[in-house]
Short mmCIF file of C-alpha atoms in Angstrom, two decimals:
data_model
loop_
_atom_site.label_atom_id
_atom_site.label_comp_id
_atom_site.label_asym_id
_atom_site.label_seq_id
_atom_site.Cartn_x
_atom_site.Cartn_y
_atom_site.Cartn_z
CA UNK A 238 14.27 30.20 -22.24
CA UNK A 239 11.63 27.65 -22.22
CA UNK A 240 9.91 27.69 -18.21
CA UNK A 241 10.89 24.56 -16.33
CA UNK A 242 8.93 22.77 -14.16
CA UNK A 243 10.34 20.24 -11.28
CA UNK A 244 8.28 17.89 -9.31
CA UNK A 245 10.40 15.95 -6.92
CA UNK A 246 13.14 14.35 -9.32
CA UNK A 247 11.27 15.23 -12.26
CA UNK A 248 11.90 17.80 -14.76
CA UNK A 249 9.04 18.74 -17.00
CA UNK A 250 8.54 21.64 -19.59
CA UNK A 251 6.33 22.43 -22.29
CA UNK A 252 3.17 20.71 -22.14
CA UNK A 253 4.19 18.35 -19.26
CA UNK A 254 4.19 21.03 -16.72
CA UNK A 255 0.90 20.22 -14.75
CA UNK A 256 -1.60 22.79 -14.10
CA UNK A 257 -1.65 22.32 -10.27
CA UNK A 258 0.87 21.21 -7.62
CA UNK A 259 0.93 17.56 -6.39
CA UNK A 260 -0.75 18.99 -2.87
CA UNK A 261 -2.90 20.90 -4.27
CA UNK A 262 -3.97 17.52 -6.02
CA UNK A 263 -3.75 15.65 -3.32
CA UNK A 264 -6.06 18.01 -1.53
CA UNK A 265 -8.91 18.52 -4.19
CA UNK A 266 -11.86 17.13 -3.36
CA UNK A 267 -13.97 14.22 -5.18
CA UNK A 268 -11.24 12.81 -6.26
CA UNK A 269 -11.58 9.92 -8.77
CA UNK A 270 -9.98 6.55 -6.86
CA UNK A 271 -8.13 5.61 -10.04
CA UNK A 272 -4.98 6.86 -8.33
CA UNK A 273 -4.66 3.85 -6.37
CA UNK A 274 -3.73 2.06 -9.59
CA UNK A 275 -1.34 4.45 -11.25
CA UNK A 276 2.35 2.82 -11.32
CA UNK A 277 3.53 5.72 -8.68
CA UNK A 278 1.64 4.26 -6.54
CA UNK A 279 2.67 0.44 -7.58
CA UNK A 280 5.90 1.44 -6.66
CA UNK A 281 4.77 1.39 -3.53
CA UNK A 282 3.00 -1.56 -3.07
CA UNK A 283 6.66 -2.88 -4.07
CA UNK A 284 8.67 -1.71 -1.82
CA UNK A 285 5.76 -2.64 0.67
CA UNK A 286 6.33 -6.41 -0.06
CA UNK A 287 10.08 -6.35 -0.01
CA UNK A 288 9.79 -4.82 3.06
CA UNK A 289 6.95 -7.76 4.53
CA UNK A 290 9.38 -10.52 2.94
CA UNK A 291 12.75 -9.52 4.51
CA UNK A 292 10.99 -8.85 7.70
CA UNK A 293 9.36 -12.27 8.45
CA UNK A 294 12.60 -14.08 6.67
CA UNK A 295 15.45 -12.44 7.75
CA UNK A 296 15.80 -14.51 10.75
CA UNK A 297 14.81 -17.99 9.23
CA UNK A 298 18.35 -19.40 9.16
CA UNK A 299 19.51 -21.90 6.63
CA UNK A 300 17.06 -22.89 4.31
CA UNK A 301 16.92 -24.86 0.61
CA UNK A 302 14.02 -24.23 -1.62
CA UNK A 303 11.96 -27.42 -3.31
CA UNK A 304 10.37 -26.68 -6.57
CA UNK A 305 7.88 -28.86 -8.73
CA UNK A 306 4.78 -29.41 -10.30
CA UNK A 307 1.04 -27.94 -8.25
CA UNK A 308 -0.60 -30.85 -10.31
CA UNK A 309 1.17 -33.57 -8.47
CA UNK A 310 -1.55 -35.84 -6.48
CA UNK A 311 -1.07 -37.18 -3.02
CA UNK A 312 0.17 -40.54 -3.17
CA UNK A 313 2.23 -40.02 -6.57
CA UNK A 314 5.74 -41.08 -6.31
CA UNK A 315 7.12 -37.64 -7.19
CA UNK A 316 4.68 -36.71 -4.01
CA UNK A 317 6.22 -38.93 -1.67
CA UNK A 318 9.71 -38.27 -2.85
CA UNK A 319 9.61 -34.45 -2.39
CA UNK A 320 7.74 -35.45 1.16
CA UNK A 321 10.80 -37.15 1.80
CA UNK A 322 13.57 -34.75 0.25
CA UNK A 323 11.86 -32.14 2.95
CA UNK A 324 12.23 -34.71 6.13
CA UNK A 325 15.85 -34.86 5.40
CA UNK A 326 16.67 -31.61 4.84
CA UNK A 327 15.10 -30.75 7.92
CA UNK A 328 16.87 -33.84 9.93
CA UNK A 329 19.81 -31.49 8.47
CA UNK A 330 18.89 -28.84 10.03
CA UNK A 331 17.36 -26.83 7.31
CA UNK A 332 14.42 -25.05 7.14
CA UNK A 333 12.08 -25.55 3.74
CA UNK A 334 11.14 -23.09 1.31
CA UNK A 335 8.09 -23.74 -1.79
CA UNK A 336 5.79 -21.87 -3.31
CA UNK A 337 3.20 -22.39 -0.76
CA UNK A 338 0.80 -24.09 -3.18
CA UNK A 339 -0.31 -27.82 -4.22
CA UNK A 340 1.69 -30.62 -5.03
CA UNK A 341 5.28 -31.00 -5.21
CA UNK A 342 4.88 -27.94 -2.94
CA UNK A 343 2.14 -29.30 -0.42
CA UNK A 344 4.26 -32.35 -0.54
CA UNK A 345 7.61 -30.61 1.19
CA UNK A 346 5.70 -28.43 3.24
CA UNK A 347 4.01 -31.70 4.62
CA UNK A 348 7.49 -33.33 5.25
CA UNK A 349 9.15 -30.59 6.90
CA UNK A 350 5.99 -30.35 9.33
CA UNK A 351 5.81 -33.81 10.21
CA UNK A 352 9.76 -33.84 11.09
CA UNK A 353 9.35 -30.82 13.09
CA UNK A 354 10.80 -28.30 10.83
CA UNK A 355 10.46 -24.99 9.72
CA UNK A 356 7.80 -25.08 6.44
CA UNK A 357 7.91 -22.03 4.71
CA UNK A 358 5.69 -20.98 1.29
CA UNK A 359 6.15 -18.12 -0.54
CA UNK A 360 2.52 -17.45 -2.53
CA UNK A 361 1.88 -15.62 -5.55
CA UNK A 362 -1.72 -13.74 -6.71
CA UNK A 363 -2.86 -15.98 -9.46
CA UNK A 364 -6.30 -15.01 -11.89
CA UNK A 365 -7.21 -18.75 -10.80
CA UNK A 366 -7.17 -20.11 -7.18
CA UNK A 367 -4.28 -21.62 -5.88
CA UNK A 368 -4.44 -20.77 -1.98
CA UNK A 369 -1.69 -21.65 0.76
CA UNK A 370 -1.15 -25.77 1.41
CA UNK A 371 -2.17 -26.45 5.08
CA UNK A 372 1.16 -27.41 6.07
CA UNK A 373 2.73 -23.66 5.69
CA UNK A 374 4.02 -22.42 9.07
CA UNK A 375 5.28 -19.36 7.48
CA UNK A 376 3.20 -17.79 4.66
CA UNK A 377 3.79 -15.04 2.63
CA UNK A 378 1.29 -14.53 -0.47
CA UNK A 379 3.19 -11.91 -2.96
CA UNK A 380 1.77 -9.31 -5.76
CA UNK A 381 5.05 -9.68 -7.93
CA UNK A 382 6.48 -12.32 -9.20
CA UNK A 383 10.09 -10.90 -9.48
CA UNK A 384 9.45 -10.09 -5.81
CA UNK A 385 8.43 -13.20 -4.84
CA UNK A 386 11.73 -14.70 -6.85
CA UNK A 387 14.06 -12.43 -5.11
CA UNK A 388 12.96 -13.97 -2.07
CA UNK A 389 13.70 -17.59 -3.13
CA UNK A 390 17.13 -17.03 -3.99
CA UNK A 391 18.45 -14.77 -1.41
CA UNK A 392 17.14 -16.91 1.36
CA UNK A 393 18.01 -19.80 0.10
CA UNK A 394 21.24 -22.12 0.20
CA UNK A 395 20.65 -24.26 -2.58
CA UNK A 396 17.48 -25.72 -4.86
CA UNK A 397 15.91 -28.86 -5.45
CA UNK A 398 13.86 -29.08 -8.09
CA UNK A 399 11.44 -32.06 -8.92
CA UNK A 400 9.64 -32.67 -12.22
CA UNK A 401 7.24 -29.60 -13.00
CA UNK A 402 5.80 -27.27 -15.97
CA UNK A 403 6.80 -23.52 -17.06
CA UNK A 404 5.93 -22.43 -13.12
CA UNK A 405 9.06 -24.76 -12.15
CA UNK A 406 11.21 -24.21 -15.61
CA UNK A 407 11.00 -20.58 -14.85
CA UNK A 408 12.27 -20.60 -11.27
CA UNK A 409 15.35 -23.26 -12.16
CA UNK A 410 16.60 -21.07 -15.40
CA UNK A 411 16.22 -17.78 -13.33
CA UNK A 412 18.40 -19.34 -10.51
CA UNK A 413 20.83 -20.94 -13.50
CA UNK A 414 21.08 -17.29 -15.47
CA UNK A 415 21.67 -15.28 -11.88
CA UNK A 416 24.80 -18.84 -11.34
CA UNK A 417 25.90 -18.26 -14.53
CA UNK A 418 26.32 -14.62 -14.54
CA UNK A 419 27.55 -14.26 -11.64
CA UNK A 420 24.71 -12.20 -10.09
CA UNK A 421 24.83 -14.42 -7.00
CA UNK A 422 27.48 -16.89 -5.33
CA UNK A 423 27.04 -20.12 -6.99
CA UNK A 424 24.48 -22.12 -5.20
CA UNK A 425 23.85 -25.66 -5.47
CA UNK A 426 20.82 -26.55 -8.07
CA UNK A 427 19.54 -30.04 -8.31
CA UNK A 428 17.69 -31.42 -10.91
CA UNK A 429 15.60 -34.83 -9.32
CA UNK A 430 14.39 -37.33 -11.32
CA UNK A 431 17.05 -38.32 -14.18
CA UNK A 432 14.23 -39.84 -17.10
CA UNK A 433 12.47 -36.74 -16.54
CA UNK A 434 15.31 -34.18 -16.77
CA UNK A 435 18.06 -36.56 -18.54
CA UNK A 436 16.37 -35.28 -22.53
CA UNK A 437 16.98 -31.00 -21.11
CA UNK A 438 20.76 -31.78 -20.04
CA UNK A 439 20.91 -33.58 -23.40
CA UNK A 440 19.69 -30.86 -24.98
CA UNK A 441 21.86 -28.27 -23.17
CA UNK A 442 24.62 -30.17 -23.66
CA UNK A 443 24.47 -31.53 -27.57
CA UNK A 444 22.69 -28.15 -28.93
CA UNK A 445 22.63 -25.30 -26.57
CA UNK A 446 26.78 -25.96 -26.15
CA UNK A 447 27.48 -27.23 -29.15
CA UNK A 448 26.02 -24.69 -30.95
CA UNK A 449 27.99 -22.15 -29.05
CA UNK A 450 25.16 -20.58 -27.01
CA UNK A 451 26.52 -21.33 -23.58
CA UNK A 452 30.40 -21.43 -22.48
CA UNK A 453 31.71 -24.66 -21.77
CA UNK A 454 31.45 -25.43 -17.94
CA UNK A 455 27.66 -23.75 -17.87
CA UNK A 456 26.17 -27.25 -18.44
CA UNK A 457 27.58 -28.34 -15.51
CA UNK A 458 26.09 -25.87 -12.98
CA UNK A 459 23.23 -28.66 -11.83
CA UNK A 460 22.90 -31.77 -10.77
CA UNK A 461 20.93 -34.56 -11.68
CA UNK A 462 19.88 -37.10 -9.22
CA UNK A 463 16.83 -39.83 -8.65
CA UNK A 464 16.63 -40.40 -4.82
CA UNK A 465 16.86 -38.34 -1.83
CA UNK A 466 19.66 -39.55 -0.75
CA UNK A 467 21.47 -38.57 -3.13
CA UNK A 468 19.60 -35.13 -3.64
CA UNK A 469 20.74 -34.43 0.29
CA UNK A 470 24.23 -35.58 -0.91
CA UNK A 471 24.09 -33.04 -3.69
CA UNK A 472 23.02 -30.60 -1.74
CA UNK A 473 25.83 -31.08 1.18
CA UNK A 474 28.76 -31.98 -1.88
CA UNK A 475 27.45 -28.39 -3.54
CA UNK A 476 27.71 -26.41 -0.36
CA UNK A 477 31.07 -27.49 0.60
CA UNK A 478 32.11 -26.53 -2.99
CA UNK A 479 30.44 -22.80 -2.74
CA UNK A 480 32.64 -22.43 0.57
CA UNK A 481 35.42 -23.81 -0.98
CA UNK A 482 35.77 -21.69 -3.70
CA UNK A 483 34.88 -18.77 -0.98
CA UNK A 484 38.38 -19.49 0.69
CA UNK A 485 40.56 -19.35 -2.50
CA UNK A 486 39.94 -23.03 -3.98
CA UNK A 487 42.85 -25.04 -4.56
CA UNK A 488 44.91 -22.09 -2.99
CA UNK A 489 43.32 -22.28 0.23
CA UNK A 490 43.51 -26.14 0.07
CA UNK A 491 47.34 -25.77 -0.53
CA UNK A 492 47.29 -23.36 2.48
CA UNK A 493 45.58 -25.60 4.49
CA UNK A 494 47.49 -28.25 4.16
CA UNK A 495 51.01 -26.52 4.42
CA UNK A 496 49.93 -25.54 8.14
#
């Protein structure tokens, strides 16, 4: 019977069985600092960030994340319109989530501070500088992206998403996919800015649909707006539809209305 070898949860025979145990390794002396790097270890430098991210949100209360473009300038319209997106969510007693960065992101931070609101940026390690806005109360810089994603959606109510690049196409079509599968409650996603996103909900809807690559209904699961008015009122009309689905839909309507 060929020897067998366990180390922890793993079974190894043959050639895999190592020639020392994992404390004698650990003991040996000049050891080479490669280690550090091996995915073993990775693994926990993982569970070391969820841990940091669920600690310093867990208590942040009801919050709606703002997406958009780092290359947006001060002063730009999509700039002052994310600015005020932020001011009103936070007159609504929500706290504001970005990815910490320039931009469309500096630009919500910036309005949640100035209306006395909770401005929260979730960072991510970059090979080119990016560095936290100044107007991030709460800062968390993450390794991982799929980390730093998990974050976004469980601690947030809904999205708003303003006109951005792959960064921002990314985050909206992994909140969409987790929607549309079913992976999460249905959240509200809005789409601001119609000349910008009207030519993707075209697309969706005359190719993506019609070609039979989505089930009918999926193109519906944002919202496209142009002012923040109406992003707010997307927001609020999305939420009440995510709790009314929660209590049964029409059923609990009927119910409600019988008593």
């Amino acid at each position: 019977m060929m020897r067998s070898y366990r180390r922890g949860p793993i079974l190894l025979r043959g050639h895999q069985i190592p020639d020392s145990t994992t404390d004698a390794r650990l003991l040996a002396p000049g050891q080479d600092s490669a280690w550090v790097h091996s995915d073993p270890w990775r693994v926990m430098r993982i569970q070391a960030e969820f841990v940091e991210g669920f600690g310093a949100l867990a208590d942040l209360g009801p919050a709606i994340s703002v997406f958009g473009s780092a290359r947006t300038a001060p002063g730009e319209p999509d700039y002052e319109l994310a600015r005020d997106i932020a001011a009103r969510l936070v007159a609504d007693d929500f706290a504001v989530i970005t990815g910490g960065g320039p931009g469309i992101m500096e630009a919500a931070n910036l309005g949640a501070v100035e209306a006395d609101g909770i401005s929260v940026g979730l960072g991510i390690e970059l090979p080119f500088e990016q560095g936290m806005n100044d107007y991030v109360d709460l800062g968390i810089n993450f390794r991982y992206f799929f980390i730093r994603k998990m974050m976004f959606v469980k601690y947030s109510l809904g999205f708003i998403v303003l006109p951005g690049g792959y960064g921002t196409l990314d985050e909206l079509f992994e909140a969409l996919t987790l929607v549309q599968t079913r992976k999460v409650e249905s959240f509200p996603v809005i789409l601001v800015g119609r000349e910008y996103w009207g030519g993707l909900a075209e697309w969706l809807e005359k190719s993506v649909l019609a070609e039979g690559m989505m089930s009918p209904g999926d193109e519906k699961l944002f919202t496209v707006v142009d002012t923040a008015e109406e992003a707010i009122e997307a927001v609020h009309a999305g939420l009440k539809a995510v709790v009314h689905a929660r209590n049964g839909g029409d059923r609990g309507a009927r119910a409600e209305d019988a008593e």
